[in-house]
JSON list of C-alpha atoms in Angstrom, two decimals:
[
{"chain": "J", "resi": 1009, "resn": "MET", "atom": "CA", "xyz": [109.51, 67.68, 88.03]},
{"chain": "J", "resi": 1010, "resn": "GLN", "atom": "CA", "xyz": [106.22, 66.70, 89.64]},
{"chain": "J", "resi": 1011, "resn": "LEU", "atom": "CA", "xyz": [103.78, 69.52, 88.98]},
{"chain": "J", "resi": 1012, "resn": "ALA", "atom": "CA", "xyz": [101.14, 70.27, 91.59]},
{"chain": "J", "resi": 1013, "resn": "LYS", "atom": "CA", "xyz": [99.29, 72.40, 89.03]},
{"chain": "J", "resi": 1014, "resn": "PRO", "atom": "CA", "xyz": [99.43, 71.31, 85.37]},
{"chain": "J", "resi": 1015, "resn": "ARG", "atom": "CA", "xyz": [99.98, 74.85, 84.11]},
{"chain": "J", "resi": 1016, "resn": "VAL", "atom": "CA", "xyz": [102.76, 77.45, 84.15]},
{"chain": "J", "resi": 1017, "resn": "ASP", "atom": "CA", "xyz": [102.38, 81.00, 85.48]},
{"chain": "J", "resi": 1018, "resn": "ILE", "atom": "CA", "xyz": [104.26, 84.08, 84.26]},
{"chain": "J", "resi": 1019, "resn": "GLY", "atom": "CA", "xyz": [105.07, 87.41, 85.87]},
{"chain": "J", "resi": 1020, "resn": "LEU", "atom": "CA", "xyz": [105.92, 90.92, 84.73]},
{"chain": "J", "resi": 1021, "resn": "SER", "atom": "CA", "xyz": [106.80, 94.14, 86.56]},
{"chain": "J", "resi": 1022, "resn": "THR", "atom": "CA", "xyz": [105.55, 97.65, 85.93]},
{"chain": "J", "resi": 1023, "resn": "ASN", "atom": "CA", "xyz": [105.39, 101.13, 87.43]},
{"chain": "J", "resi": 1024, "resn": "HIS", "atom": "CA", "xyz": [102.34, 102.05, 85.33]},
{"chain": "J", "resi": 1025, "resn": "LEU", "atom": "CA", "xyz": [99.42, 100.12, 86.73]},
{"chain": "J", "resi": 1026, "resn": "GLU", "atom": "CA", "xyz": [96.32, 101.72, 85.23]},
{"chain": "J", "resi": 1027, "resn": "PRO", "atom": "CA", "xyz": [97.18, 101.49, 81.51]},
{"chain": "J", "resi": 1028, "resn": "MET", "atom": "CA", "xyz": [98.53, 97.97, 82.03]},
{"chain": "J", "resi": 1029, "resn": "LEU", "atom": "CA", "xyz": [95.37, 96.77, 83.75]},
{"chain": "J", "resi": 1030, "resn": "ALA", "atom": "CA", "xyz": [93.23, 98.43, 81.08]},
{"chain": "J", "resi": 1031, "resn": "PHE", "atom": "CA", "xyz": [95.10, 96.52, 78.37]},
{"chain": "J", "resi": 1032, "resn": "TRP", "atom": "CA", "xyz": [95.27, 93.11, 80.05]},
{"chain": "J", "resi": 1033, "resn": "GLN", "atom": "CA", "xyz": [91.66, 93.13, 81.19]},
{"chain": "J", "resi": 1034, "resn": "GLY", "atom": "CA", "xyz": [90.37, 94.86, 78.06]},
{"chain": "J", "resi": 1035, "resn": "GLU", "atom": "CA", "xyz": [92.21, 94.16, 74.83]},
{"chain": "J", "resi": 1036, "resn": "ALA", "atom": "CA", "xyz": [93.89, 90.96, 76.03]},
{"chain": "J", "resi": 1037, "resn": "GLY", "atom": "CA", "xyz": [90.67, 89.83, 77.71]},
{"chain": "J", "resi": 1038, "resn": "LEU", "atom": "CA", "xyz": [92.13, 88.28, 80.86]},
{"chain": "J", "resi": 1039, "resn": "ALA", "atom": "CA", "xyz": [89.90, 88.02, 83.92]},
{"chain": "J", "resi": 1040, "resn": "PHE", "atom": "CA", "xyz": [91.15, 89.70, 87.09]},
{"chain": "J", "resi": 1041, "resn": "ASP", "atom": "CA", "xyz": [91.30, 87.14, 89.90]},
{"chain": "J", "resi": 1042, "resn": "HIS", "atom": "CA", "xyz": [92.58, 88.88, 93.01]},
{"chain": "J", "resi": 1043, "resn": "LEU", "atom": "CA", "xyz": [95.12, 91.27, 94.47]},
{"chain": "J", "resi": 1044, "resn": "LEU", "atom": "CA", "xyz": [98.02, 89.78, 96.40]},
{"chain": "J", "resi": 1045, "resn": "PRO", "atom": "CA", "xyz": [100.16, 92.16, 98.50]},
{"chain": "J", "resi": 1046, "resn": "ILE", "atom": "CA", "xyz": [103.77, 91.01, 98.12]},
{"chain": "J", "resi": 1047, "resn": "ARG", "atom": "CA", "xyz": [105.62, 93.51, 100.28]},
{"chain": "J", "resi": 1048, "resn": "LYS", "atom": "CA", "xyz": [105.49, 97.20, 101.10]},
{"chain": "J", "resi": 1049, "resn": "GLY", "atom": "CA", "xyz": [105.44, 99.01, 97.78]},
{"chain": "J", "resi": 1050, "resn": "GLN", "atom": "CA", "xyz": [104.61, 95.95, 95.65]},
{"chain": "J", "resi": 1051, "resn": "ASP", "atom": "CA", "xyz": [101.22, 94.44, 94.86]},
{"chain": "J", "resi": 1052, "resn": "GLN", "atom": "CA", "xyz": [100.54, 91.56, 92.50]},
{"chain": "J", "resi": 1053, "resn": "HIS", "atom": "CA", "xyz": [97.43, 91.80, 90.33]},
{"chain": "J", "resi": 1054, "resn": "ARG", "atom": "CA", "xyz": [96.68, 88.20, 89.39]},
{"chain": "J", "resi": 1055, "resn": "HIS", "atom": "CA", "xyz": [94.82, 87.46, 86.15]},
{"chain": "J", "resi": 1056, "resn": "ASP", "atom": "CA", "xyz": [93.54, 84.17, 84.79]},
{"chain": "J", "resi": 1057, "resn": "ALA", "atom": "CA", "xyz": [94.68, 82.80, 81.43]},
{"chain": "J", "resi": 1058, "resn": "ASN", "atom": "CA", "xyz": [93.03, 79.39, 80.99]},
{"chain": "J", "resi": 1059, "resn": "GLY", "atom": "CA", "xyz": [94.10, 78.39, 84.50]},
{"chain": "J", "resi": 1060, "resn": "SER", "atom": "CA", "xyz": [97.54, 79.98, 84.34]},
{"chain": "J", "resi": 1061, "resn": "VAL", "atom": "CA", "xyz": [98.19, 83.13, 86.36]},
{"chain": "J", "resi": 1062, "resn": "VAL", "atom": "CA", "xyz": [99.50, 86.24, 84.65]},
{"chain": "J", "resi": 1063, "resn": "LYS", "atom": "CA", "xyz": [101.07, 88.20, 87.50]},
{"chain": "J", "resi": 1064, "resn": "ILE", "atom": "CA", "xyz": [101.16, 91.95, 86.96]},
{"chain": "J", "resi": 1065, "resn": "ASN", "atom": "CA", "xyz": [103.49, 93.13, 89.70]},
{"chain": "J", "resi": 1066, "resn": "HIS", "atom": "CA", "xyz": [103.00, 96.83, 90.38]},
{"chain": "J", "resi": 1067, "resn": "VAL", "atom": "CA", "xyz": [106.06, 98.33, 92.04]},
{"chain": "J", "resi": 1068, "resn": "ALA", "atom": "CA", "xyz": [105.89, 101.76, 93.67]},
{"chain": "J", "resi": 1069, "resn": "GLU", "atom": "CA", "xyz": [109.61, 102.54, 93.45]},
{"chain": "J", "resi": 1070, "resn": "PRO", "atom": "CA", "xyz": [111.02, 103.29, 89.99]},
{"chain": "J", "resi": 1071, "resn": "ILE", "atom": "CA", "xyz": [111.97, 100.06, 88.25]},
{"chain": "J", "resi": 1072, "resn": "PRO", "atom": "CA", "xyz": [115.54, 100.10, 86.91]},
{"chain": "J", "resi": 1073, "resn": "ASP", "atom": "CA", "xyz": [115.77, 100.27, 83.13]},
{"chain": "J", "resi": 1074, "resn": "ALA", "atom": "CA", "xyz": [117.36, 96.82, 83.02]},
{"chain": "J", "resi": 1075, "resn": "PRO", "atom": "CA", "xyz": [117.76, 94.75, 79.84]},
{"chain": "J", "resi": 1076, "resn": "PRO", "atom": "CA", "xyz": [114.86, 92.39, 79.08]},
{"chain": "J", "resi": 1077, "resn": "SER", "atom": "CA", "xyz": [114.77, 88.73, 80.02]},
{"chain": "J", "resi": 1078, "resn": "GLY", "atom": "CA", "xyz": [114.61, 85.96, 77.44]},
{"chain": "J", "resi": 1079, "resn": "TYR", "atom": "CA", "xyz": [110.87, 85.54, 78.01]},
{"chain": "J", "resi": 1080, "resn": "ARG", "atom": "CA", "xyz": [109.69, 86.96, 74.73]},
{"chain": "J", "resi": 1081, "resn": "GLU", "atom": "CA", "xyz": [105.97, 86.29, 74.32]},
{"chain": "J", "resi": 1082, "resn": "LEU", "atom": "CA", "xyz": [102.87, 84.93, 76.03]},
{"chain": "J", "resi": 1083, "resn": "ILE", "atom": "CA", "xyz": [100.55, 82.94, 73.76]},
{"chain": "J", "resi": 1084, "resn": "VAL", "atom": "CA", "xyz": [96.97, 82.41, 74.95]},
{"chain": "J", "resi": 1085, "resn": "ALA", "atom": "CA", "xyz": [94.51, 80.02, 73.29]},
{"chain": "J", "resi": 1086, "resn": "ARG", "atom": "CA", "xyz": [91.08, 81.59, 72.99]},
{"chain": "J", "resi": 1087, "resn": "GLU", "atom": "CA", "xyz": [87.70, 80.33, 71.87]},
{"chain": "J", "resi": 1088, "resn": "GLY", "atom": "CA", "xyz": [86.22, 82.43, 69.06]},
{"chain": "J", "resi": 1089, "resn": "VAL", "atom": "CA", "xyz": [89.60, 83.55, 67.70]},
{"chain": "J", "resi": 1090, "resn": "ALA", "atom": "CA", "xyz": [89.76, 82.58, 64.02]},
{"chain": "J", "resi": 1091, "resn": "ALA", "atom": "CA", "xyz": [93.39, 83.57, 63.39]},
{"chain": "J", "resi": 1092, "resn": "PRO", "atom": "CA", "xyz": [96.33, 84.64, 65.57]},
{"chain": "J", "resi": 1093, "resn": "ARG", "atom": "CA", "xyz": [96.17, 88.21, 66.91]},
{"chain": "J", "resi": 1094, "resn": "HIS", "atom": "CA", "xyz": [99.57, 89.66, 67.83]},
{"chain": "J", "resi": 1095, "resn": "LEU", "atom": "CA", "xyz": [99.37, 92.39, 70.46]},
{"chain": "J", "resi": 1096, "resn": "LYS", "atom": "CA", "xyz": [101.68, 94.48, 72.64]},
{"chain": "J", "resi": 1097, "resn": "ASP", "atom": "CA", "xyz": [100.76, 95.99, 75.98]},
{"chain": "J", "resi": 1098, "resn": "PRO", "atom": "CA", "xyz": [101.55, 99.66, 76.76]},
{"chain": "J", "resi": 1099, "resn": "GLU", "atom": "CA", "xyz": [105.12, 98.72, 77.72]},
{"chain": "J", "resi": 1100, "resn": "GLY", "atom": "CA", "xyz": [105.79, 96.52, 74.71]},
{"chain": "J", "resi": 1101, "resn": "ASN", "atom": "CA", "xyz": [105.26, 93.09, 76.28]},
{"chain": "J", "resi": 1102, "resn": "ARG", "atom": "CA", "xyz": [104.02, 90.71, 73.61]},
{"chain": "J", "resi": 1103, "resn": "ILE", "atom": "CA", "xyz": [100.90, 88.55, 73.77]},
{"chain": "J", "resi": 1104, "resn": "SER", "atom": "CA", "xyz": [99.31, 86.55, 70.97]},
{"chain": "J", "resi": 1105, "resn": "LEU", "atom": "CA", "xyz": [95.72, 85.32, 71.08]},
{"chain": "J", "resi": 1106, "resn": "VAL", "atom": "CA", "xyz": [95.41, 82.16, 69.00]},
{"chain": "J", "resi": 1107, "resn": "PRO", "atom": "CA", "xyz": [92.78, 79.55, 68.12]},
{"chain": "J", "resi": 1108, "resn": "ARG", "atom": "CA", "xyz": [92.91, 76.52, 70.42]},
{"chain": "J", "resi": 1109, "resn": "GLY", "atom": "CA", "xyz": [95.46, 74.06, 69.10]},
{"chain": "J", "resi": 1110, "resn": "HIS", "atom": "CA", "xyz": [97.34, 76.60, 66.99]},
{"chain": "J", "resi": 1111, "resn": "ASP", "atom": "CA", "xyz": [100.98, 75.49, 66.82]},
{"chain": "J", "resi": 1112, "resn": "GLY", "atom": "CA", "xyz": [100.27, 73.03, 69.63]},
{"chain": "J", "resi": 1113, "resn": "VAL", "atom": "CA", "xyz": [98.97, 75.66, 72.07]},
{"chain": "J", "resi": 1114, "resn": "SER", "atom": "CA", "xyz": [95.72, 74.50, 73.64]},
{"chain": "J", "resi": 1115, "resn": "GLN", "atom": "CA", "xyz": [96.06, 76.51, 76.87]},
{"chain": "J", "resi": 1116, "resn": "ILE", "atom": "CA", "xyz": [99.04, 78.91, 77.01]},
{"chain": "J", "resi": 1117, "resn": "GLY", "atom": "CA", "xyz": [102.48, 78.95, 75.46]},
{"chain": "J", "resi": 1118, "resn": "ILE", "atom": "CA", "xyz": [105.56, 80.88, 76.53]},
{"chain": "J", "resi": 1119, "resn": "ARG", "atom": "CA", "xyz": [108.16, 81.77, 73.92]},
{"chain": "J", "resi": 1120, "resn": "LEU", "atom": "CA", "xyz": [111.72, 81.94, 75.27]},
{"chain": "J", "resi": 1121, "resn": "ALA", "atom": "CA", "xyz": [114.72, 83.18, 73.30]},
{"chain": "J", "resi": 1122, "resn": "VAL", "atom": "CA", "xyz": [117.94, 81.37, 74.23]},
{"chain": "J", "resi": 1123, "resn": "ARG", "atom": "CA", "xyz": [121.59, 81.72, 73.22]},
{"chain": "J", "resi": 1124, "resn": "ASP", "atom": "CA", "xyz": [122.37, 78.01, 73.27]},
{"chain": "J", "resi": 1125, "resn": "LEU", "atom": "CA", "xyz": [119.41, 75.84, 72.33]},
{"chain": "J", "resi": 1126, "resn": "GLU", "atom": "CA", "xyz": [121.10, 72.54, 73.20]},
{"chain": "J", "resi": 1127, "resn": "ALA", "atom": "CA", "xyz": [122.11, 73.75, 76.67]},
{"chain": "J", "resi": 1128, "resn": "HIS", "atom": "CA", "xyz": [118.54, 74.82, 77.37]},
{"chain": "J", "resi": 1129, "resn": "ARG", "atom": "CA", "xyz": [117.13, 71.58, 76.01]},
{"chain": "J", "resi": 1130, "resn": "ARG", "atom": "CA", "xyz": [119.32, 69.68, 78.48]},
{"chain": "J", "resi": 1131, "resn": "PHE", "atom": "CA", "xyz": [118.24, 72.02, 81.29]},
{"chain": "J", "resi": 1132, "resn": "TYR", "atom": "CA", "xyz": [114.53, 71.58, 80.60]},
{"chain": "J", "resi": 1133, "resn": "ARG", "atom": "CA", "xyz": [114.88, 67.81, 80.17]},
{"chain": "J", "resi": 1134, "resn": "GLU", "atom": "CA", "xyz": [117.28, 67.04, 83.02]},
{"chain": "J", "resi": 1135, "resn": "ALA", "atom": "CA", "xyz": [117.02, 69.83, 85.59]},
{"chain": "J", "resi": 1136, "resn": "LEU", "atom": "CA", "xyz": [113.29, 70.50, 85.23]},
{"chain": "J", "resi": 1137, "resn": "GLY", "atom": "CA", "xyz": [112.35, 67.02, 84.01]},
{"chain": "J", "resi": 1138, "resn": "LEU", "atom": "CA", "xyz": [109.78, 68.17, 81.45]},
{"chain": "J", "resi": 1139, "resn": "PRO", "atom": "CA", "xyz": [108.83, 66.05, 78.42]},
{"chain": "J", "resi": 1140, "resn": "GLU", "atom": "CA", "xyz": [110.09, 67.32, 75.06]},
{"chain": "J", "resi": 1141, "resn": "GLU", "atom": "CA", "xyz": [107.44, 66.96, 72.37]},
{"chain": "J", "resi": 1142, "resn": "ALA", "atom": "CA", "xyz": [109.76, 68.14, 69.58]},
{"chain": "J", "resi": 1143, "resn": "PRO", "atom": "CA", "xyz": [113.20, 69.77, 69.66]},
{"chain": "J", "resi": 1144, "resn": "GLY", "atom": "CA", "xyz": [112.87, 72.84, 71.88]},
{"chain": "J", "resi": 1145, "resn": "ARG", "atom": "CA", "xyz": [109.17, 72.34, 72.65]},
{"chain": "J", "resi": 1146, "resn": "PHE", "atom": "CA", "xyz": [108.48, 71.31, 76.24]},
{"chain": "J", "resi": 1147, "resn": "ARG", "atom": "CA", "xyz": [105.16, 70.39, 77.78]},
{"chain": "J", "resi": 1148, "resn": "ALA", "atom": "CA", "xyz": [104.46, 71.44, 81.37]},
{"chain": "J", "resi": 1149, "resn": "GLY", "atom": "CA", "xyz": [101.05, 69.95, 82.01]},
{"chain": "J", "resi": 1150, "resn": "GLU", "atom": "CA", "xyz": [98.73, 71.85, 79.67]},
{"chain": "J", "resi": 1151, "resn": "SER", "atom": "CA", "xyz": [101.23, 74.65, 79.03]},
{"chain": "J", "resi": 1152, "resn": "LEU", "atom": "CA", "xyz": [103.83, 74.71, 76.28]},
{"chain": "J", "resi": 1153, "resn": "ILE", "atom": "CA", "xyz": [107.29, 76.26, 76.49]},
{"chain": "J", "resi": 1154, "resn": "LEU", "atom": "CA", "xyz": [108.86, 77.07, 73.14]},
{"chain": "J", "resi": 1155, "resn": "LEU", "atom": "CA", "xyz": [112.63, 77.58, 73.05]},
{"chain": "J", "resi": 1156, "resn": "GLU", "atom": "CA", "xyz": [114.04, 79.57, 70.13]},
{"chain": "J", "resi": 1157, "resn": "GLN", "atom": "CA", "xyz": [117.72, 79.89, 69.29]},
{"chain": "J", "resi": 1158, "resn": "ASP", "atom": "CA", "xyz": [118.83, 83.54, 69.19]},
{"chain": "J", "resi": 1159, "resn": "PRO", "atom": "CA", "xyz": [122.51, 84.51, 69.54]},
{"chain": "J", "resi": 1160, "resn": "ASP", "atom": "CA", "xyz": [121.37, 87.96, 70.67]},
{"chain": "J", "resi": 1161, "resn": "ALA", "atom": "CA", "xyz": [119.09, 86.66, 73.44]},
{"chain": "J", "resi": 1162, "resn": "PRO", "atom": "CA", "xyz": [119.64, 88.36, 76.81]},
{"chain": "J", "resi": 1163, "resn": "ALA", "atom": "CA", "xyz": [122.01, 86.84, 79.35]},
{"chain": "J", "resi": 1164, "resn": "ASP", "atom": "CA", "xyz": [121.85, 87.22, 83.13]},
{"chain": "J", "resi": 1165, "resn": "ALA", "atom": "CA", "xyz": [118.68, 89.31, 83.17]},
{"chain": "J", "resi": 1166, "resn": "GLN", "atom": "CA", "xyz": [117.92, 90.81, 86.55]},
{"chain": "J", "resi": 1167, "resn": "MET", "atom": "CA", "xyz": [114.76, 90.14, 88.49]},
{"chain": "J", "resi": 1168, "resn": "ARG", "atom": "CA", "xyz": [114.29, 93.89, 88.98]},
{"chain": "J", "resi": 1169, "resn": "GLY", "atom": "CA", "xyz": [113.39, 95.26, 85.60]},
{"chain": "J", "resi": 1170, "resn": "PRO", "atom": "CA", "xyz": [110.39, 96.03, 83.40]},
{"chain": "J", "resi": 1171, "resn": "GLY", "atom": "CA", "xyz": [108.45, 93.44, 81.45]},
{"chain": "J", "resi": 1172, "resn": "TRP", "atom": "CA", "xyz": [108.41, 89.66, 81.61]},
{"chain": "J", "resi": 1173, "resn": "ARG", "atom": "CA", "xyz": [110.75, 88.58, 84.41]},
{"chain": "J", "resi": 1174, "resn": "TYR", "atom": "CA", "xyz": [109.98, 85.02, 85.52]},
{"chain": "J", "resi": 1175, "resn": "ILE", "atom": "CA", "xyz": [107.84, 81.93, 85.16]},
{"chain": "J", "resi": 1176, "resn": "THR", "atom": "CA", "xyz": [106.42, 79.82, 87.99]},
{"chain": "J", "resi": 1177, "resn": "PHE", "atom": "CA", "xyz": [106.02, 76.08, 88.40]},
{"chain": "J", "resi": 1178, "resn": "GLN", "atom": "CA", "xyz": [103.73, 74.91, 91.22]},
{"chain": "J", "resi": 1179, "resn": "VAL", "atom": "CA", "xyz": [105.25, 71.80, 92.82]},
{"chain": "J", "resi": 1180, "resn": "PHE", "atom": "CA", "xyz": [104.49, 69.47, 95.75]},
{"chain": "J", "resi": 1181, "resn": "LYS", "atom": "CA", "xyz": [107.88, 69.67, 97.52]},
{"chain": "J", "resi": 1182, "resn": "VAL", "atom": "CA", "xyz": [109.84, 72.79, 96.72]},
{"chain": "J", "resi": 1183, "resn": "ASP", "atom": "CA", "xyz": [112.97, 71.77, 98.64]},
{"chain": "J", "resi": 1184, "resn": "GLU", "atom": "CA", "xyz": [113.24, 68.49, 96.72]},
{"chain": "J", "resi": 1185, "resn": "GLU", "atom": "CA", "xyz": [112.64, 70.08, 93.32]},
{"chain": "J", "resi": 1186, "resn": "HIS", "atom": "CA", "xyz": [115.06, 72.91, 94.09]},
{"chain": "J", "resi": 1187, "resn": "ALA", "atom": "CA", "xyz": [117.78, 70.42, 95.00]},
{"chain": "J", "resi": 1188, "resn": "LYS", "atom": "CA", "xyz": [117.16, 68.44, 91.79]},
{"chain": "J", "resi": 1189, "resn": "VAL", "atom": "CA", "xyz": [117.56, 71.55, 89.64]},
{"chain": "J", "resi": 1190, "resn": "LEU", "atom": "CA", "xyz": [120.87, 72.42, 91.31]},
{"chain": "J", "resi": 1191, "resn": "ALA", "atom": "CA", "xyz": [122.08, 68.83, 91.01]},
{"chain": "J", "resi": 1192, "resn": "HIS", "atom": "CA", "xyz": [121.53, 69.00, 87.24]},
{"chain": "J", "resi": 1193, "resn": "GLY", "atom": "CA", "xyz": [123.34, 72.25, 86.59]},
{"chain": "J", "resi": 1194, "resn": "GLY", "atom": "CA", "xyz": [120.77, 74.90, 87.46]},
{"chain": "J", "resi": 1195, "resn": "ARG", "atom": "CA", "xyz": [121.89, 78.03, 89.28]},
{"chain": "J", "resi": 1196, "resn": "GLU", "atom": "CA", "xyz": [120.42, 79.06, 92.60]},
{"chain": "J", "resi": 1197, "resn": "ALA", "atom": "CA", "xyz": [118.92, 82.55, 92.72]},
{"chain": "J", "resi": 1198, "resn": "MET", "atom": "CA", "xyz": [117.11, 82.20, 96.06]},
{"chain": "J", "resi": 1199, "resn": "ALA", "atom": "CA", "xyz": [117.11, 79.29, 98.48]},
{"chain": "J", "resi": 1200, "resn": "PRO", "atom": "CA", "xyz": [113.71, 77.96, 99.61]},
{"chain": "J", "resi": 1201, "resn": "VAL", "atom": "CA", "xyz": [111.90, 80.29, 101.99]},
{"chain": "J", "resi": 1202, "resn": "THR", "atom": "CA", "xyz": [108.46, 80.13, 103.61]},
{"chain": "J", "resi": 1203, "resn": "LEU", "atom": "CA", "xyz": [106.10, 83.06, 103.10]},
{"chain": "J", "resi": 1204, "resn": "GLY", "atom": "CA", "xyz": [103.82, 82.93, 106.14]},
{"chain": "J", "resi": 1205, "resn": "THR", "atom": "CA", "xyz": [101.12, 80.32, 105.63]},
{"chain": "J", "resi": 1206, "resn": "THR", "atom": "CA", "xyz": [100.76, 81.04, 101.89]},
{"chain": "J", "resi": 1207, "resn": "ALA", "atom": "CA", "xyz": [103.65, 79.31, 100.14]},
{"chain": "J", "resi": 1208, "resn": "ARG", "atom": "CA", "xyz": [107.21, 78.04, 100.28]},
{"chain": "J", "resi": 1209, "resn": "ILE", "atom": "CA", "xyz": [109.14, 79.26, 97.26]},
{"chain": "J", "resi": 1210, "resn": "SER", "atom": "CA", "xyz": [112.58, 79.28, 95.71]},
{"chain": "J", "resi": 1211, "resn": "MET", "atom": "CA", "xyz": [114.22, 80.76, 92.62]},
{"chain": "J", "resi": 1212, "resn": "VAL", "atom": "CA", "xyz": [116.56, 79.11, 90.13]},
{"chain": "J", "resi": 1213, "resn": "ARG", "atom": "CA", "xyz": [118.09, 80.31, 86.86]},
{"chain": "J", "resi": 1214, "resn": "ASP", "atom": "CA", "xyz": [118.44, 78.66, 83.47]},
{"chain": "J", "resi": 1215, "resn": "PRO", "atom": "CA", "xyz": [121.69, 78.61, 81.43]},
{"chain": "J", "resi": 1216, "resn": "ASP", "atom": "CA", "xyz": [121.07, 82.20, 80.24]},
{"chain": "J", "resi": 1217, "resn": "GLY", "atom": "CA", "xyz": [120.16, 83.37, 83.74]},
{"chain": "J", "resi": 1218, "resn": "ASN", "atom": "CA", "xyz": [116.39, 83.64, 83.22]},
{"chain": "J", "resi": 1219, "resn": "TRP", "atom": "CA", "xyz": [114.52, 83.40, 86.51]},
{"chain": "J", "resi": 1220, "resn": "ILE", "atom": "CA", "xyz": [112.26, 80.46, 87.37]},
{"chain": "J", "resi": 1221, "resn": "GLU", "atom": "CA", "xyz": [110.16, 80.32, 90.53]},
{"chain": "J", "resi": 1222, "resn": "LEU", "atom": "CA", "xyz": [109.39, 77.01, 92.21]},
{"chain": "J", "resi": 1223, "resn": "SER", "atom": "CA", "xyz": [106.34, 77.34, 94.45]},
{"chain": "J", "resi": 1224, "resn": "GLN", "atom": "CA", "xyz": [104.76, 75.01, 96.98]},
{"chain": "J", "resi": 1225, "resn": "ARG", "atom": "CA", "xyz": [101.47, 76.81, 97.53]},
{"chain": "J", "resi": 1226, "resn": "ALA", "atom": "CA", "xyz": [99.33, 75.78, 100.50]},
{"chain": "J", "resi": 1227, "resn": "SER", "atom": "CA", "xyz": [96.06, 76.42, 98.66]},
{"chain": "J", "resi": 1228, "resn": "ILE", "atom": "CA", "xyz": [97.13, 73.86, 96.03]},
{"chain": "J", "resi": 1229, "resn": "VAL", "atom": "CA", "xyz": [99.06, 71.18, 97.94]},
{"chain": "J", "resi": 1230, "resn": "GLY", "atom": "CA", "xyz": [97.52, 71.62, 101.40]},
{"chain": "J", "resi": 1231, "resn": "SER", "atom": "CA", "xyz": [100.75, 71.80, 103.39]},
{"chain": "J", "resi": 1232, "resn": "LEU", "atom": "CA", "xyz": [104.04, 73.72, 103.47]},
{"chain": "J", "resi": 1233, "resn": "GLU", "atom": "CA", "xyz": [105.88, 70.94, 105.30]}
]
C-alpha cells in the first residue's frame, strides 16, 4: 500500500458528546482540530494525535449496543511522560500515553486483538502491503499496528456500535488499493464512492471483519481522479 499520509487514523462512535470531548481534550490531552459534518445526525469531531486523527463521531440516533470491534487500544507517544499512563474514556475506550519510543511507539500505536494471528499477518503483509518489523508488529509510516492473538477476540463487528470501530489509511488511488485488498483476500464492506469534493473512500474488512477505511483525500493528494 502506498500511503499518502505516513500515519494511521482511528474512529469511534458515541451518543454522549460532552463527557467524551472533556476527556479526550482534557485528560487525554488531544488538540481539537475541526468539526466535519458527515451526514444529518452525525458530526465528526477531529482531534490531533501526533499527526494522526482521532475521529470522535457523535451520532444523534441511539447507537445499537453492538459487540466491540477488535480495536482494543490507542497508544499515543507524548513528550514529558515518564512512564506509561493507562486511561479509559467515559465509555471504556482505552488509551495509553507513553514516552516516545516505548515499545516501538514513537507516534501512535493501535492494539488489535485477533482470533488467528497468522491469518492477520498475511492480510497485513499481502493485502495491505505493510512492512512487518517483528511478528505481528506492522509499520504504517510513523504509526505502529500491534496484532495480539486472542481466541475470544470479536468477529464480524458492525460499523454501527459504540467505541472504536475503524481505522483509516490515506492513499493516493483508492480504487487501485481497494482492488489490491480484494485480490489478496480482503472482504469488501463498501465499494469506492466519492464524497463531494472532499474525498473518495472505500471500506474493507480484515479476516475477523474489523473495518478499515481507505481514503483518497483531496486536501492531501490534490485530486479525486
